[in-house]
CSV table of C-alpha atoms and ligand atoms in Angstrom, one decimal:
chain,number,residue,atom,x,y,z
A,1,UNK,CA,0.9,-15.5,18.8
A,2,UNK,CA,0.9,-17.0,15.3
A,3,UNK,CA,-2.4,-15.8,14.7
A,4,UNK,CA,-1.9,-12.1,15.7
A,5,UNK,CA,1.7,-11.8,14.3
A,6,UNK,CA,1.5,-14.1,10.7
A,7,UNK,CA,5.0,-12.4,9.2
A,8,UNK,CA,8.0,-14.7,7.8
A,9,UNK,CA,9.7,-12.9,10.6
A,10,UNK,CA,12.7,-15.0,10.8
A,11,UNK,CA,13.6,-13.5,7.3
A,12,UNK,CA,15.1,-10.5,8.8
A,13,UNK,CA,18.5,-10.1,10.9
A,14,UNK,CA,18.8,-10.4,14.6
A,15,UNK,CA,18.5,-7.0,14.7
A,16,UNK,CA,15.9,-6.5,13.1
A,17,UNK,CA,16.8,-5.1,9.5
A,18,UNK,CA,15.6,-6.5,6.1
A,19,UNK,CA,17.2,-9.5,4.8
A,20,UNK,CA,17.2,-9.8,1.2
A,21,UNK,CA,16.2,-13.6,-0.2
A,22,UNK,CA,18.4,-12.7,-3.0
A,23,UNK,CA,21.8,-13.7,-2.6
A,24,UNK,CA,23.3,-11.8,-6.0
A,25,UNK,CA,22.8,-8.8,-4.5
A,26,UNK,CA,25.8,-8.4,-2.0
A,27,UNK,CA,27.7,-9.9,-5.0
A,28,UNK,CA,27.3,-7.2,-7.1
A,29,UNK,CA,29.6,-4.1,-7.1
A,30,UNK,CA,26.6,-1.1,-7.4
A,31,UNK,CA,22.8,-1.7,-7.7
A,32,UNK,CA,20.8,0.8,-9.6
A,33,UNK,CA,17.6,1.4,-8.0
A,34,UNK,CA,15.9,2.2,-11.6
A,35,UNK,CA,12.7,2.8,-11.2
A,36,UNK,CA,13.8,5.5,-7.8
A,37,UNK,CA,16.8,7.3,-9.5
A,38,UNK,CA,19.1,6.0,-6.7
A,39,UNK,CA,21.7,3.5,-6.6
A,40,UNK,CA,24.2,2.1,-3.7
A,41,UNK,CA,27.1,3.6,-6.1
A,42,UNK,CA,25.9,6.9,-6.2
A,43,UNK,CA,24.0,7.6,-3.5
A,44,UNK,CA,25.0,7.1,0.4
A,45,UNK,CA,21.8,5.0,0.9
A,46,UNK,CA,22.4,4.8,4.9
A,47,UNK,CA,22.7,8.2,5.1
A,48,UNK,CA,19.9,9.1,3.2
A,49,UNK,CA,17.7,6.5,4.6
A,50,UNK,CA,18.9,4.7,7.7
A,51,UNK,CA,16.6,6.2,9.9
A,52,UNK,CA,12.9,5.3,8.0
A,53,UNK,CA,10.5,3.8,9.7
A,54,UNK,CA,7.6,3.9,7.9
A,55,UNK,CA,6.7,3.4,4.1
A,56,UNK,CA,3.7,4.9,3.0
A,57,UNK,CA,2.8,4.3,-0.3
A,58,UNK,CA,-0.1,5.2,-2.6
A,59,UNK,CA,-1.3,5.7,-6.3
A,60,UNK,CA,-0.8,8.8,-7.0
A,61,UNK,CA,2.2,11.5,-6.8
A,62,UNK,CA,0.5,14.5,-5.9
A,63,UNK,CA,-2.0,12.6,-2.7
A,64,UNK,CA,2.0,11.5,-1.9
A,65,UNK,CA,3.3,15.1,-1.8
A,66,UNK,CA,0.2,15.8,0.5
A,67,UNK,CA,1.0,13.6,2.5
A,68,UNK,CA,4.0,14.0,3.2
A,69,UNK,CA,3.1,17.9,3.9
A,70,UNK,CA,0.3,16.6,6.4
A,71,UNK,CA,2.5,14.4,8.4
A,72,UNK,CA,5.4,17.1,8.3
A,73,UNK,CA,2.7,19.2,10.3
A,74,UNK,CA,1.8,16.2,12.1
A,75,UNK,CA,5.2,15.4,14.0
A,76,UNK,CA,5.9,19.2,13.9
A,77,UNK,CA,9.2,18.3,11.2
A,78,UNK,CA,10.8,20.9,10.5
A,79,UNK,CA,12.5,22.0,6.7
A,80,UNK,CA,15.7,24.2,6.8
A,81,UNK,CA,14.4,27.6,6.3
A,82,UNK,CA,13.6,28.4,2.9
A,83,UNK,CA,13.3,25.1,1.1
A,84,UNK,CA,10.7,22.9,-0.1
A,85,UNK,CA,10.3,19.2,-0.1
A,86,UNK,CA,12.0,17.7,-2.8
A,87,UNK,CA,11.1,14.4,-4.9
A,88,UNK,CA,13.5,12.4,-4.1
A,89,UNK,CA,12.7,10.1,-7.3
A,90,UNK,CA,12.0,13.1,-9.6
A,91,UNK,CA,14.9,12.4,-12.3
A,92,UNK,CA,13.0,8.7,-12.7
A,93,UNK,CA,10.4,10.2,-14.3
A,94,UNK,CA,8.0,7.2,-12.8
A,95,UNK,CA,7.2,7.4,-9.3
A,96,UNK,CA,8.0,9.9,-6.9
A,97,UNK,CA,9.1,10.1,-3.2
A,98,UNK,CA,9.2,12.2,-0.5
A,99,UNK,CA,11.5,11.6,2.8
A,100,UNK,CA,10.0,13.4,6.7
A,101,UNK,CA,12.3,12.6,9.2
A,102,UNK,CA,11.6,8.6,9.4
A,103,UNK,CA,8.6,8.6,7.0
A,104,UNK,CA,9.1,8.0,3.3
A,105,UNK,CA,5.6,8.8,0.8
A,106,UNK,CA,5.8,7.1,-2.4
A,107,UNK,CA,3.6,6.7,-5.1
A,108,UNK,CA,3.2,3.5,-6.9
A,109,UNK,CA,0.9,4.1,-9.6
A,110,UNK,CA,-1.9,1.8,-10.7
A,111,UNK,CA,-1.9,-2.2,-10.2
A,112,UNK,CA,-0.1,-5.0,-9.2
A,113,UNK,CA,3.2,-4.9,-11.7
A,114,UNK,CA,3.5,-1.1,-11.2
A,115,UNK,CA,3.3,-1.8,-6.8
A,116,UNK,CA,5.8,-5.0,-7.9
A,117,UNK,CA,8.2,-3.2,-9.3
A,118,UNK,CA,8.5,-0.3,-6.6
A,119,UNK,CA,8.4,-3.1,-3.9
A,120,UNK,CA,11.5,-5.0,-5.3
A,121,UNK,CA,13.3,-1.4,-5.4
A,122,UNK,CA,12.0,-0.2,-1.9
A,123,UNK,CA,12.7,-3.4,-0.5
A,124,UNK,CA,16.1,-3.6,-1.6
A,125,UNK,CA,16.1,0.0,-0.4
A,126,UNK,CA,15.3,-0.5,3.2
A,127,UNK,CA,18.3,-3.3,3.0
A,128,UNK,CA,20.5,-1.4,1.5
A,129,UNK,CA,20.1,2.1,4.4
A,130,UNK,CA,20.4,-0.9,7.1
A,131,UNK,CA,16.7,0.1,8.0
A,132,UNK,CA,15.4,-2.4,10.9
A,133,UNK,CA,11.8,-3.2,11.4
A,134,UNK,CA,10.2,-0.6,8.8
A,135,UNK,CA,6.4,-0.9,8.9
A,136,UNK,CA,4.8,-0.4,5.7
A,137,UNK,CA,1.0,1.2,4.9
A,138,UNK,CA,-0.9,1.5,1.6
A,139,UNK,CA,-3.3,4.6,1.6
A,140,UNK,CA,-5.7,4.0,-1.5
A,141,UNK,CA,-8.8,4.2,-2.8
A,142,UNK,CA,-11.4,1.3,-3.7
A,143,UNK,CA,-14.9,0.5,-4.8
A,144,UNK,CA,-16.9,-0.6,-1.7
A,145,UNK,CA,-18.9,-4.2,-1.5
A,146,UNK,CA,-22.2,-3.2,0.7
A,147,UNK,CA,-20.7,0.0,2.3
A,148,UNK,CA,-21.1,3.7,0.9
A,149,UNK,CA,-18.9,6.4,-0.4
A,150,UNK,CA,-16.2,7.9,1.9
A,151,UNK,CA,-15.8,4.3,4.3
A,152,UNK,CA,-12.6,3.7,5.2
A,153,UNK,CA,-11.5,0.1,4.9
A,154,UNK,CA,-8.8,-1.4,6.5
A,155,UNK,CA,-7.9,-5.2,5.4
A,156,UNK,CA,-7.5,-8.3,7.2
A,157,UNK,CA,-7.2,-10.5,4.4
A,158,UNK,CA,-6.7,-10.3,1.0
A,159,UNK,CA,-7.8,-12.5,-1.9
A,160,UNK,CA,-7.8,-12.3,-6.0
A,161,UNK,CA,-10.4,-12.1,-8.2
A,162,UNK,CA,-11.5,-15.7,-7.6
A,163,UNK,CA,-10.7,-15.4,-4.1
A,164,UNK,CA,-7.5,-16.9,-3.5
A,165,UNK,CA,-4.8,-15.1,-1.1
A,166,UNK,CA,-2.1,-15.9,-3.1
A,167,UNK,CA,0.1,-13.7,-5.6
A,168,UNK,CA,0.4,-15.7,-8.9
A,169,UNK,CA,3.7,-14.8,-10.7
A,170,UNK,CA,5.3,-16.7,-13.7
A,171,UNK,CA,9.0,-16.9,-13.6
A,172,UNK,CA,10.8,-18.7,-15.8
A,173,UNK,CA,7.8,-19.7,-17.4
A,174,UNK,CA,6.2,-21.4,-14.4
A,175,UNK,CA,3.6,-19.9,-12.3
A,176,UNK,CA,4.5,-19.4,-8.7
A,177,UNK,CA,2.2,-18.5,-5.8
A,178,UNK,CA,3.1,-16.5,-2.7
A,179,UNK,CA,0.9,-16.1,-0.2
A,180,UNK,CA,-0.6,-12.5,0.7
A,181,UNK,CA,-0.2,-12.3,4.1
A,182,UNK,CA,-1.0,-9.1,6.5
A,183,UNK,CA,-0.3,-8.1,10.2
A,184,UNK,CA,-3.3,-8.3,11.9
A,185,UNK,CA,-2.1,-6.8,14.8
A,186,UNK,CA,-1.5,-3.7,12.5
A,187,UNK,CA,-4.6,-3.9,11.4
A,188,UNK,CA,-6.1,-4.0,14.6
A,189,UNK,CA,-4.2,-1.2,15.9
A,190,UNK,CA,-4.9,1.3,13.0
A,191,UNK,CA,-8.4,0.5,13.2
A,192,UNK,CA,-8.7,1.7,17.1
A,193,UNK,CA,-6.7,4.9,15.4
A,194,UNK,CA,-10.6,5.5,14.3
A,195,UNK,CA,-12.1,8.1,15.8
A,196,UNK,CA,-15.6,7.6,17.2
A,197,UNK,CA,-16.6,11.4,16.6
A,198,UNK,CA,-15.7,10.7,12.6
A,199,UNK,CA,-18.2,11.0,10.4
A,200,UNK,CA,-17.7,8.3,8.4
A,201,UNK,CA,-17.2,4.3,9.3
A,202,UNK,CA,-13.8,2.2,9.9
A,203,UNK,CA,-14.3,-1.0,8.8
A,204,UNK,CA,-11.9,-3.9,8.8
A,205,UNK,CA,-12.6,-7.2,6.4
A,206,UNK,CA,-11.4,-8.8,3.2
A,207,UNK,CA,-10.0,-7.0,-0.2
A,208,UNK,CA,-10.1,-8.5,-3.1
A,209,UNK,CA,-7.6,-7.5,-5.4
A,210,UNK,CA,-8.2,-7.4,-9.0
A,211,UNK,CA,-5.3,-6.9,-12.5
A,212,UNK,CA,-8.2,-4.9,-14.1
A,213,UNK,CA,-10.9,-1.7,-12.9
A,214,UNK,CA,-13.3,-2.5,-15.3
A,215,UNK,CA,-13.8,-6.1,-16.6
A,216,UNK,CA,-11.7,-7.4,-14.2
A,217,UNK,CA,-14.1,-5.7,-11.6
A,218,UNK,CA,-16.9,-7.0,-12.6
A,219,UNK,CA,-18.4,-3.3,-14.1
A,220,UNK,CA,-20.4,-3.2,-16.9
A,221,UNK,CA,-19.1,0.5,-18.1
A,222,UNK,CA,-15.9,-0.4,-19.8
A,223,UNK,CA,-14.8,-0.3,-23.0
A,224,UNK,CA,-15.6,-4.0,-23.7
A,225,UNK,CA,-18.3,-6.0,-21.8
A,226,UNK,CA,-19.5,-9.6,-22.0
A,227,UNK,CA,-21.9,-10.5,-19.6
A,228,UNK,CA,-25.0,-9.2,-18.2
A,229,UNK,CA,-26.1,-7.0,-14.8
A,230,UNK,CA,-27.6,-10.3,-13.5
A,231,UNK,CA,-23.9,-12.1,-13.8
A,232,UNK,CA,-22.3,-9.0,-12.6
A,233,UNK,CA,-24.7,-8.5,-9.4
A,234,UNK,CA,-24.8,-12.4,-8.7
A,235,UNK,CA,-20.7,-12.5,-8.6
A,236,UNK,CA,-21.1,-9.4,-6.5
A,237,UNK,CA,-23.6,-10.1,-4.5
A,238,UNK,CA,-21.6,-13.8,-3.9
A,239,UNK,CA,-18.1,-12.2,-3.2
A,240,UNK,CA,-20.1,-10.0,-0.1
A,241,UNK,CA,-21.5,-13.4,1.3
A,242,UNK,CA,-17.9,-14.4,1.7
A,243,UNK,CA,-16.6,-11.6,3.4
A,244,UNK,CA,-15.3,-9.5,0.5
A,245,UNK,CA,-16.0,-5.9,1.7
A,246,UNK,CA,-13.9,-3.8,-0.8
A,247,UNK,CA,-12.2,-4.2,-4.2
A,248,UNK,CA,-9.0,-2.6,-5.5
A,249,UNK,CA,-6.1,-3.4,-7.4
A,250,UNK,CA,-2.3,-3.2,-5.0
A,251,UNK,CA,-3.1,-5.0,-2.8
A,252,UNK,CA,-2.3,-8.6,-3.0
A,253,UNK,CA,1.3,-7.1,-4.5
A,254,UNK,CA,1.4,-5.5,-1.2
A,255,UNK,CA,0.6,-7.9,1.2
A,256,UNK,CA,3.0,-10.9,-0.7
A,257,UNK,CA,6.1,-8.9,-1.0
A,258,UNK,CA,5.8,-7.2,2.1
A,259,UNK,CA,5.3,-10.8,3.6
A,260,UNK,CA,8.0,-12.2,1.5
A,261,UNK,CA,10.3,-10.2,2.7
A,262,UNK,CA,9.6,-10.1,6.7
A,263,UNK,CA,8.0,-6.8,6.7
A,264,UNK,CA,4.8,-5.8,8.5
A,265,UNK,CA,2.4,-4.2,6.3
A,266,UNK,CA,-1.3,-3.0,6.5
A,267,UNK,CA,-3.6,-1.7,3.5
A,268,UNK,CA,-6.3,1.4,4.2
A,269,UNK,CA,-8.1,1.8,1.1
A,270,UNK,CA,-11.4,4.4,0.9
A,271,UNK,CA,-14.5,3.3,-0.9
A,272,UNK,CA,-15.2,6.0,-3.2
A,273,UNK,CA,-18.8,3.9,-4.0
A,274,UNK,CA,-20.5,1.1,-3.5
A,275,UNK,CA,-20.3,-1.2,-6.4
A,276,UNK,CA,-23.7,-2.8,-5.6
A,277,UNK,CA,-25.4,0.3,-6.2
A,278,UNK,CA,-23.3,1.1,-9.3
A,279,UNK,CA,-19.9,1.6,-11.3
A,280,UNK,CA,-19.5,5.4,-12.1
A,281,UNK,CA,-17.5,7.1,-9.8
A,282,UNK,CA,-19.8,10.0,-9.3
A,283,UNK,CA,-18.7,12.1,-6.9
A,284,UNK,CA,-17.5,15.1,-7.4
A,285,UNK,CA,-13.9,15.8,-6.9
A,286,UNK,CA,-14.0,18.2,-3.8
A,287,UNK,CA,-15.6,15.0,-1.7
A,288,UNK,CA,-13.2,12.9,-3.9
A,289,UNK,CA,-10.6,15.0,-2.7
A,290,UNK,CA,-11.8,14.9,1.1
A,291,UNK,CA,-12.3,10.7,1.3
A,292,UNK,CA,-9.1,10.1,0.3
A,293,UNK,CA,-7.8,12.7,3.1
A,294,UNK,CA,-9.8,9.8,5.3
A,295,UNK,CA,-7.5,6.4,5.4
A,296,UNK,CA,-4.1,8.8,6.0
A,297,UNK,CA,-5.4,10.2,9.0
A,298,UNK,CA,-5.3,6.8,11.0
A,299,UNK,CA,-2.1,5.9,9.5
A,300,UNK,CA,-0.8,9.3,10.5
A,301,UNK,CA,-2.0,8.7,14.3
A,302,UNK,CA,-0.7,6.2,14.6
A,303,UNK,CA,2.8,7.4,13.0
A,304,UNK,CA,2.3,10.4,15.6
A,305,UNK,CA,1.5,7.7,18.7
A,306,UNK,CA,4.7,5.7,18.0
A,307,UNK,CA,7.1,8.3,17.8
A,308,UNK,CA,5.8,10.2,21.2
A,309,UNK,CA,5.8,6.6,22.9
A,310,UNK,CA,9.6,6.4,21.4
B,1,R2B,C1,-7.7,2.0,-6.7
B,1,R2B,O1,-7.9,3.0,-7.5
B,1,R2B,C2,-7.2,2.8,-8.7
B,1,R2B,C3,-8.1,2.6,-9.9
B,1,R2B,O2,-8.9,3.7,-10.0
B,1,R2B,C4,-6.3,1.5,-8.4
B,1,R2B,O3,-4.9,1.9,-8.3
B,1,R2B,C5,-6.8,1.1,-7.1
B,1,R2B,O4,-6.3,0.1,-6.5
B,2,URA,N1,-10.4,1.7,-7.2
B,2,URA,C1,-10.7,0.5,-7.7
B,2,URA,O1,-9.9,-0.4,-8.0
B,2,URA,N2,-12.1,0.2,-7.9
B,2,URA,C2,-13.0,1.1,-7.6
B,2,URA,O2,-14.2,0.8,-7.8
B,2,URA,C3,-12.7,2.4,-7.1
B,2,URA,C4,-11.4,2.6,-7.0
């Protein structure tokens, strides 16, 4: 089903594990994982990592850690007595990841080069440990289009600020596109992970992905601000009409490199308001705190429902 199953799937081995497009890498004697404090020279990468299945990734460290704590409970993981979880990336001083049993939790800080970067090194990670068919998940947050604080949002498509789903890089000094590109099966099956007693919506629908929060968004609250709240509201109000239901800034990082390199990926993003009502994020940080428990729940159910069916 092309529709259903849109990944460059014939990127990846028979068996399933990721292909790098890159052939310099098996030419070289060690690669240094920078940016994760790990390399193939000094670190037994299969060991450490063969058995990951899923990739969760998300802005900040600390929501990471949480994470990973949650899902410990979750699939009932257990630590050898007496220790902690460690960060696995700690000594890189940039992002940091935690491993539970075949879940990694990474965080991968604000915007598209900072999600670029960890993607080329994740990537090249899962290649490295021999992982096969790793599913990867962005858990965020985002300003809503039409739907309230504390909606969870899981993407279907997603698009840049003038709504193209492509990934513009310039390499060499020529721009290259990529196209963004998630599973919509995924999508599909995280959002009947919704429960209907929640009370809060699951919505699926477009993303647009933006390389600024407050210019590039449209607000008229940043530092530097040149046009009016009737430009702002009619760009707004014209991104809705076509589908647009949610704006953050990962995603179409996510959804190209992921594609890019065979790898199934989905994006559950939060609204923590709805940018046609406003730009301040208001709330205060205990319902912050509680939304942004929201979008890991599904991914977490379903985490749970795949290993019991294993
Ligand atoms: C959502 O929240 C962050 C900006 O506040 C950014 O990382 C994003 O995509
Ligand atoms: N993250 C964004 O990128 N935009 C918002 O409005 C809120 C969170």
């Amino acid at each position: 089903d092309p529709e259903v199953n849109n990944l460059d799937a014939d990127i990846r081995y028979p068996d399933g594990s990721v292909r790098l497009r890159n052939p310099n890498i098996e030419l070289m004697d060690q690669d240094i994982l920078y940016h994760l404090a790990l390399g193939s020279g000094s670190h037994d990468l299969v060991e450490m990592f063969g058995d990951v299945k899923f990739v969760c990734m998300g802005g900040t460290p600390k929501r990471m850690e949480q994470f990973a704590y949650n899902i410990m409970a979750e699939i009932g993981h257990k630590l050898p007595c007496g220790t902690t979880l460690q960060d696995i990336s700690h000594f890189s001083y940039r992002y940091s990841m935690y491993k539970v049993g075949p879940v990694l939790s990474i965080s991968h800080g604000m915007g598209i080069p900072s999600v670029g970067i960890l993607l080329h090194e994740v990537i090249k990670l899962m290649y490295h440990a021999k992982v096969r068919d790793p599913v990867f998940f962005r858990i965020g947050t985002c300003g809503g289009i039409g739907h309230e604080g504390g909606t969870v949002i899981i993407s279907e498509e997603v698009v840049d600020g003038a709504l193209r789903n492509v990934l513009e890089l310039t390499v060499l000094g020529k721009t290259l596109q990529r196209p963004a590109k998630l599973d919509r099966r995924l999508a599909r099956e995280l959002k009947a992970m919704g429960d209907p007693e929640d009370p809060y919506d699951t919505v699926t629908g477009k993303t647009m992905c933006t390389y600024d929060f407050y210019e590039g968004q449209g607000r008229l609250d940043g530092a530097f601000c040149d046009f009016t709240e009737n430009d702002k509201m009619e760009y707004l109000e014209s991104i809705h009409k076509s589908g647009v239901v949610n704006i953050e800034m990962e995603s179409l990082a996510f959804a190209a490199l992921t594609h890019h390199a065979g790898i199934k990926a989905a994006v559950i993003c939060v609204t923590l308001l709805d940018r046609l009502k406003g730009d301040q994020v208001l709330a205060p940080k205990e319902v912050l705190d509680e939304w942004q428990q929201r979008p890991t729940k599904l991914v977490s159910r379903h985490i749970k429902r795949y290993l019991q069916m294993k």
